[in-house]
Every structure is written in structure tokens, then in C-alpha cells.
Short mmCIF file of C-alpha atoms and ligand atoms in Angstrom, two decimals:
data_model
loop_
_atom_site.label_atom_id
_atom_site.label_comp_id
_atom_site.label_asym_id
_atom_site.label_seq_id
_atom_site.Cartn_x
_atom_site.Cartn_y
_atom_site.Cartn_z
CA UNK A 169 7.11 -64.66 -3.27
CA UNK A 170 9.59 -62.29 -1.78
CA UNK A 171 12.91 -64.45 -0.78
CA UNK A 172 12.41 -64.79 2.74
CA UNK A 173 15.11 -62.82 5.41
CA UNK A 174 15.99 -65.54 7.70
CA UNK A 175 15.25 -69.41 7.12
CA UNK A 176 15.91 -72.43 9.02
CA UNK A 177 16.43 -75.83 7.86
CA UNK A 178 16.77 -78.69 10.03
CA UNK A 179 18.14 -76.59 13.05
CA UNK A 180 19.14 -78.42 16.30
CA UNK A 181 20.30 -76.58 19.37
CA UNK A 182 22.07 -78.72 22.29
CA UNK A 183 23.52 -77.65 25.26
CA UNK A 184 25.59 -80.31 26.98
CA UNK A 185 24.40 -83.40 25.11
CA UNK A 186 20.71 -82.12 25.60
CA UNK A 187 18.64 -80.98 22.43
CA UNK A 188 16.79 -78.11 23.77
CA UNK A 189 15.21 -77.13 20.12
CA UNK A 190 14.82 -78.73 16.85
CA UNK A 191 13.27 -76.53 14.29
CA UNK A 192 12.98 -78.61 10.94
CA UNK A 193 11.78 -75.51 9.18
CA UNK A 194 11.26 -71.91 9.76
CA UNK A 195 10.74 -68.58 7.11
CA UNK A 196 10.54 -65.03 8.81
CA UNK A 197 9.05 -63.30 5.62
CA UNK A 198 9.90 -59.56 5.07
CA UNK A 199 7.93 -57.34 6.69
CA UNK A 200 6.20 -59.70 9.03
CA UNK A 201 5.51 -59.81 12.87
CA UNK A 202 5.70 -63.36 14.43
CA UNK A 203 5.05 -64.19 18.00
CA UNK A 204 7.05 -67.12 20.00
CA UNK A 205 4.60 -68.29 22.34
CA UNK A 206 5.31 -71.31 24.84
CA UNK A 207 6.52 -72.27 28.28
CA UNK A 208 9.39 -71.58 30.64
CA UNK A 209 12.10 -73.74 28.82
CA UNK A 210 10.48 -74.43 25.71
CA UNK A 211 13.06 -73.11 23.88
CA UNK A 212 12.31 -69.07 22.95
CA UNK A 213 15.27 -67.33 23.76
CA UNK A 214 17.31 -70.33 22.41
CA UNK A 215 15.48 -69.58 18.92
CA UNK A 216 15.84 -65.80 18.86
CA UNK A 217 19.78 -66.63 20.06
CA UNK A 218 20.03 -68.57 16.88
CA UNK A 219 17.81 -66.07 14.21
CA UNK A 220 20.16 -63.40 15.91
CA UNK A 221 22.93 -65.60 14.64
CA UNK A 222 24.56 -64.74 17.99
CA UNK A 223 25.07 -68.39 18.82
CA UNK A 224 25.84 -71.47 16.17
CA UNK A 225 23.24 -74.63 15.80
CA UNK A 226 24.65 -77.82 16.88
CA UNK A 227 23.59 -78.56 13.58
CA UNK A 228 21.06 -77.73 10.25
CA UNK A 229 21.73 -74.84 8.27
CA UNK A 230 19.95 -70.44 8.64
CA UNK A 231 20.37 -68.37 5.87
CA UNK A 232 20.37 -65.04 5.39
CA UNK A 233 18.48 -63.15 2.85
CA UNK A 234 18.58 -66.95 0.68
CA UNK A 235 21.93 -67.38 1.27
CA UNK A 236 24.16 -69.67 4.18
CA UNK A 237 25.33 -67.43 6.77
CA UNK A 238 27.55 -67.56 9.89
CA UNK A 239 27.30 -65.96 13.21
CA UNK A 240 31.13 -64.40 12.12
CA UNK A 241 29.10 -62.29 9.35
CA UNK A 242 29.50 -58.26 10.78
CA UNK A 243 27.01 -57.80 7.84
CA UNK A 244 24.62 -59.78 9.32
CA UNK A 245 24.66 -58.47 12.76
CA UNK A 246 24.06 -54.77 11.06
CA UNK A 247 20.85 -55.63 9.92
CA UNK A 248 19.48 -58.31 12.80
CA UNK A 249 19.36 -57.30 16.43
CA UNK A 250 18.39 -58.79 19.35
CA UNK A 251 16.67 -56.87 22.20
CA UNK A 252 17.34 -59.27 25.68
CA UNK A 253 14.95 -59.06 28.85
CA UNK A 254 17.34 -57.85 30.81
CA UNK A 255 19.50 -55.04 28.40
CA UNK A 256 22.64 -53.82 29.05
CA UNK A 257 23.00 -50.00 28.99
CA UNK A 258 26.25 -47.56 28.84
CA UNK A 259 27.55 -46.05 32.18
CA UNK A 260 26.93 -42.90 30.24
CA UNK A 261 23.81 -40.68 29.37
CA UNK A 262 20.51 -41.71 27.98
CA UNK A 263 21.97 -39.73 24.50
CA UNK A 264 24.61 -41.20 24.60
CA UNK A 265 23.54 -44.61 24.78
CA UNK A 266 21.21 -44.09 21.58
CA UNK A 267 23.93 -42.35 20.01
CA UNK A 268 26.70 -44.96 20.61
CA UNK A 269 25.63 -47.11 17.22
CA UNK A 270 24.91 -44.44 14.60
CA UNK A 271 28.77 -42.66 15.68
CA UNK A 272 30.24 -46.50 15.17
CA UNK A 273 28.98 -46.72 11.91
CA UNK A 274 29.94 -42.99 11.04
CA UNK A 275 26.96 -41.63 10.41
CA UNK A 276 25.16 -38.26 10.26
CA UNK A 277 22.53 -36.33 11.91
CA UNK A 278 23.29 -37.53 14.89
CA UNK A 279 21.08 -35.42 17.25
CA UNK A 280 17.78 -35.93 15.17
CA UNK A 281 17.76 -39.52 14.92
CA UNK A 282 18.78 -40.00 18.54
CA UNK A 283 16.01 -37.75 19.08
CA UNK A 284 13.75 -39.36 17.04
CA UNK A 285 14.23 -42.60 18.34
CA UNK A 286 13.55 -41.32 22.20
CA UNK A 287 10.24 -40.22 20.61
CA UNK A 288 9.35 -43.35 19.15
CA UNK A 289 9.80 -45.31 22.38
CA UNK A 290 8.01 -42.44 24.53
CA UNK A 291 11.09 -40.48 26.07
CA UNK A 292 10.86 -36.73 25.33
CA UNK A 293 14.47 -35.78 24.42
CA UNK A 294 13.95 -32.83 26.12
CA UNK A 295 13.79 -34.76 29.24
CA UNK A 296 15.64 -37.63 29.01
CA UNK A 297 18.62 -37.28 26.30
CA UNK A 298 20.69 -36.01 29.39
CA UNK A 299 19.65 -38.33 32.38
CA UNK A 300 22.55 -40.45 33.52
CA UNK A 301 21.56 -44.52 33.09
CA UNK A 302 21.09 -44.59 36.95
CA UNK A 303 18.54 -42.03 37.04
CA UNK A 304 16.63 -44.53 35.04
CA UNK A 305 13.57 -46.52 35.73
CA UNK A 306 13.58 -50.37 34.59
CA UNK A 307 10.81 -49.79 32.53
CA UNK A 308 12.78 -46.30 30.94
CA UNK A 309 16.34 -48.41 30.72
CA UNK A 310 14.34 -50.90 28.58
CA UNK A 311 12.73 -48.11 26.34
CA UNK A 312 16.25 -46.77 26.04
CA UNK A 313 17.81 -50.40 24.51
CA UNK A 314 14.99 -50.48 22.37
CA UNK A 315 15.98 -46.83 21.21
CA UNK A 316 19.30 -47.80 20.44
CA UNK A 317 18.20 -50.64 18.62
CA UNK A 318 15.46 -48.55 16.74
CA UNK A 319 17.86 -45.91 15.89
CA UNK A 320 19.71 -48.49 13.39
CA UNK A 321 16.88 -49.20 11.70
CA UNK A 322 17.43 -53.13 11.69
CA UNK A 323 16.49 -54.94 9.00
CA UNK A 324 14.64 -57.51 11.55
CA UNK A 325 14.33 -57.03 15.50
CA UNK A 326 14.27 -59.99 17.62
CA UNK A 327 13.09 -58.90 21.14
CA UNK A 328 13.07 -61.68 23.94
CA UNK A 329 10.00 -61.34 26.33
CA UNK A 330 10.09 -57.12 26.08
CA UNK A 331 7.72 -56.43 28.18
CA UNK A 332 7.85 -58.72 31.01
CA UNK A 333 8.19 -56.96 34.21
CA UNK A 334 7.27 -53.41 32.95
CA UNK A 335 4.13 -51.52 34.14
CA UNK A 336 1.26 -50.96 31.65
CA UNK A 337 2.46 -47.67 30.57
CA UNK A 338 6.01 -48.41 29.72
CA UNK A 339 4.56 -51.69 28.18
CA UNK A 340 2.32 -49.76 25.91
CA UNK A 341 5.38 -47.75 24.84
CA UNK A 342 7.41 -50.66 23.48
CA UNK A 343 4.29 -52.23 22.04
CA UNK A 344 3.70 -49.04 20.07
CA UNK A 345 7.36 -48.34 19.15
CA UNK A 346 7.57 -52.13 17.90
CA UNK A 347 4.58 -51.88 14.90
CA UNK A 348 6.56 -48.04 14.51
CA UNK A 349 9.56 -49.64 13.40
CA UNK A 350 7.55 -51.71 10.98
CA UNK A 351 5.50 -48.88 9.27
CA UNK A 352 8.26 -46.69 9.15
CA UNK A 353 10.99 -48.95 7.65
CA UNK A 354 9.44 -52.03 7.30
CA UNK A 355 11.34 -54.30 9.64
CA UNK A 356 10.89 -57.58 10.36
CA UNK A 357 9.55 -58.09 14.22
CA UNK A 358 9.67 -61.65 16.10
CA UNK A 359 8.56 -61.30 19.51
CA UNK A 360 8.35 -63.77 22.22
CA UNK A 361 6.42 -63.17 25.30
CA UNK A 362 3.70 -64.43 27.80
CA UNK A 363 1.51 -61.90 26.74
CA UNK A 364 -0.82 -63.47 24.65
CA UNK A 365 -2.93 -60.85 24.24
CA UNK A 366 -0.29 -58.56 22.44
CA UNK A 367 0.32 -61.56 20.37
CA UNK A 368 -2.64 -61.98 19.05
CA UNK A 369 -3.32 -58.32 18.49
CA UNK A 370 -0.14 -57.42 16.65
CA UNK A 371 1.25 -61.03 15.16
CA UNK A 372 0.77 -62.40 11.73
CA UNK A 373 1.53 -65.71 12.82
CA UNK A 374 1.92 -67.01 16.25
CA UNK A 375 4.43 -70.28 16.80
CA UNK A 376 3.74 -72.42 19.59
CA UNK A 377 7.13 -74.16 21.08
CA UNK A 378 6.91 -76.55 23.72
CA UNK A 379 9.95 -78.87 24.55
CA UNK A 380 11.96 -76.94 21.87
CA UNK A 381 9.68 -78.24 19.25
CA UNK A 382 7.31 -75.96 16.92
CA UNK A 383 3.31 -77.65 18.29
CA UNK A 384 1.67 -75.22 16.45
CA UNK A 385 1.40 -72.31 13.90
CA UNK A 386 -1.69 -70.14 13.46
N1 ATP B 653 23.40 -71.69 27.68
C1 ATP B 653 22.68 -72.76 28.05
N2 ATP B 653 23.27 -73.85 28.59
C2 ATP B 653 22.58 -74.94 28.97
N3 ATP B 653 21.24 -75.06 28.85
C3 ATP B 653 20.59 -74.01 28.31
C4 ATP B 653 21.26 -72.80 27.91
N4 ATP B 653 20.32 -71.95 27.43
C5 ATP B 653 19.15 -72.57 27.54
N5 ATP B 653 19.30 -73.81 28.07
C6 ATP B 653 18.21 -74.78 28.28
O1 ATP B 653 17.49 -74.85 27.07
C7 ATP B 653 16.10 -74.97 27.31
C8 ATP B 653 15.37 -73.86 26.58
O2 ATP B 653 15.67 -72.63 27.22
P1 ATP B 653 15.19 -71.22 26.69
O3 ATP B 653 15.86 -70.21 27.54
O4 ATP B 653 15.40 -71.14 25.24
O5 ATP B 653 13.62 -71.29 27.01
P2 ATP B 653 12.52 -70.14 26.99
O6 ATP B 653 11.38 -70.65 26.20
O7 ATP B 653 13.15 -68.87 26.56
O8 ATP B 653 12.09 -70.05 28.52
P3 ATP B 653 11.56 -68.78 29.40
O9 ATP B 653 10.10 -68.61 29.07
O10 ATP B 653 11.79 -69.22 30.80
O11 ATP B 653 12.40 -67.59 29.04
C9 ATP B 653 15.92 -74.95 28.82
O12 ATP B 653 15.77 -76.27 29.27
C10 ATP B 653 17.22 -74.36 29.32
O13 ATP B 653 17.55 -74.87 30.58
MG1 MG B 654 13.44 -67.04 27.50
#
């Protein structure tokens, strides 16, 4: 068995005395698409705040590729990203925006991967590497995070509820550029959402949270 990327042992998240999630064990395998699937509040976002190691447990212990990590590790947050509902984009163009990550990190071919990425989440570069973020659609702005996030090839993509609020088209889009960033590079996807639907069509495993617990696996 492949060591898995992310594990969680005994992981408890509280938020002013409250436990809001308690996850006593959790292994996002290589390769592998899992769906979060539950109720307002069970406890989603809180979980994909955590596997982003964006926010510490109150207490239990994630590691990272078999080993205890931090949220401090810059390493870590190279290779995991988290895609929120509600992105935030650059007050600059759509190329721009893609581009930002790949010139951090120094690297080259700048234009083609941009470019590439805009094709993977439906954007012809032709037509949308110059549009200005306000000349954006919500559905567009959210293909344009995921863009950005495709473009650094992640190890494993987290995306909170991606979907949600989009029309079918830009939907499909997101769906399709999700399993593309899979095949291509074989990343890691966990995806929660209300659609159950896309769940079930495009999860290996499905977890079930309600009241921050795990009710079910399948
Ligand atoms: N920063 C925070 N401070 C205090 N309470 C929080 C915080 N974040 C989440 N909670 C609480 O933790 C619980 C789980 O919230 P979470 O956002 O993880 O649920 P969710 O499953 O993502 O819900 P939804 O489907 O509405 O997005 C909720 O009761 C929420 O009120
Ligand atoms: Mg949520």
C-alpha cells in the first residue's frame, strides 16, 4: 500500500469551547477522489480547513506524506490547496491572476501553462487571458481560482462546495477540469458539495458527516 498523503488521527476541531468535528481516523490515498457529503454545519469546510493545514486541530495529530506536519510547513502548502466557495481574485487581469503563482515560485513557460490552465477550466485564452476580474462572471471568477490553483499542479486539491451557485455550464467546466487534474498529474481531489449526483459519479469514496462526526463511508 502506497503511504497515504494526508492522515488524521484522533482530530478534534473546537471553536469556542464547542467541538464542531471529531475525526478519529481519516487516509486520503494518492490519487483518489473523495466526496464530503452532509448538512449545513456538519462540519465540511471545517475538515477541508484542517487537510489544507490552514487552521490547527484543537487536538489529534495530520500528517503529511507519513510524517507529523504543521500548518507553519511552506512545503506543505506548495503541494495542498484549498479552492473556497467564495475565491478571492487579483484586482488585475484574468492572466495575471493564473500567472501570479508560477512567477512566485520562479518558474518558466509562463504563457503556456497559464494558457493551458484557462483551457482546462473552459476559458479560451484568446478571450479571456486579458479581461479585467470585473468583467468577470461568478461562474468565470470561479473557473479562474480553479485555474490558478490548477496551474500549480497541487499535489492534492481540496475544493469547498465548487459548484454551488454556478449555472450548469460553468458547473460542467469545473467538474471536468477537476478529474483533468487527476489524469494529467495525478492529484489527489476531496470535494465537498450538495451535489450528490457529481459525487457519486466521480468519487471513490463518499464520507457522510453529520454533527462533525464521520456516519458513514461508502
Ligand atoms: N471560525 C468558526 N468559529 C466558530 N464556529 C465555527 C467556525 N467555523 C465553523 N464553525 C461552526 O462549526 C460547525 C461546522 O461548520 P462548517 O462550516 O464546517 O460546516 P459545513 O458542513 O461546511 O456547512 P455548510 O454546508 O453550511 O457549508 C458549525 O456549527 C459552525 O457554526
Ligand atoms: Mg461549508
Amino acid at each position: 500500500m502506497n503511504t497515504p498523503i494526508i492522515s488524521l488521527y484522533n482530530v478534534r476541531q473546537r471553536y469556542s469551547e464547542r467541538t464542531v468535528l471529531a475525526v478519529d481516523r481519516l487516509d486520503i490515498e494518492p490519487g483518489s477522489i473523495i466526496g464530503l457529503a452532509g448538512p449545513n454545519g456538519s462540519g465540511k469546510s471545517t475538515l477541508l480547513r484542517l487537510l489544507a493545514f490552514l487552521e490547527a486541530p484543537a487536538s489529534g495529530t495530520l500528517t503529511f506524506m507519513g510524517n507529523p506536519a504543521s500548518c507553519k510547513s511552506n512545503q506543505i502548502h506548495r503541494q495542498i490547496t484549498l479552492l473556497v466557495q467564495e475565491p478571492y481574485l487579483l484586482k488585475r487581469s484574468v492572466h495575471a491572476n493564473v500567472a501570479y503563482g508560477l512567477k512566485v515560485r520562479g518558474e518558466s513557460d509562463i504563457m503556456a501553462k497559464v494558457n493551458h490552465a484557462l483551457e482546462l477550466v473552459g476559458l479560451p485564452p484568446d478571450k479571456f487571458s486579458c479581461r479585467q476580474w470585473f468583467e468577470l462572471s461568478g461562474g468565470e471568477s470561479q473557473r479562474v481560482a480553479l485555474a490558478a490553483r490548477l496551474v500549480l499542479r497541487p499535489k492534492v486539491l481540496l475544493m469547498d462546495e465548487p459548484t454551488a451557485s454556478l449555472d450548469g455550464q460553468s458547473a460542467t467546466m469545473i467538474r471536468q477540469a477537476a478529474l483533468a487534474a487527476r489524469k494529467e498529474y495525478g492529484a489527489s481531489l476531496v470535494i465537498a458539495s450538495h451535489d450528490m449526483a457529481w459525487l457519486n459519479a466521480a468519487c471513490d469514496q463518499i464520507i457522510h458527516l453529520e454533527n462533525g462526526k464521520i456516519s458513514g463511508t461508502h
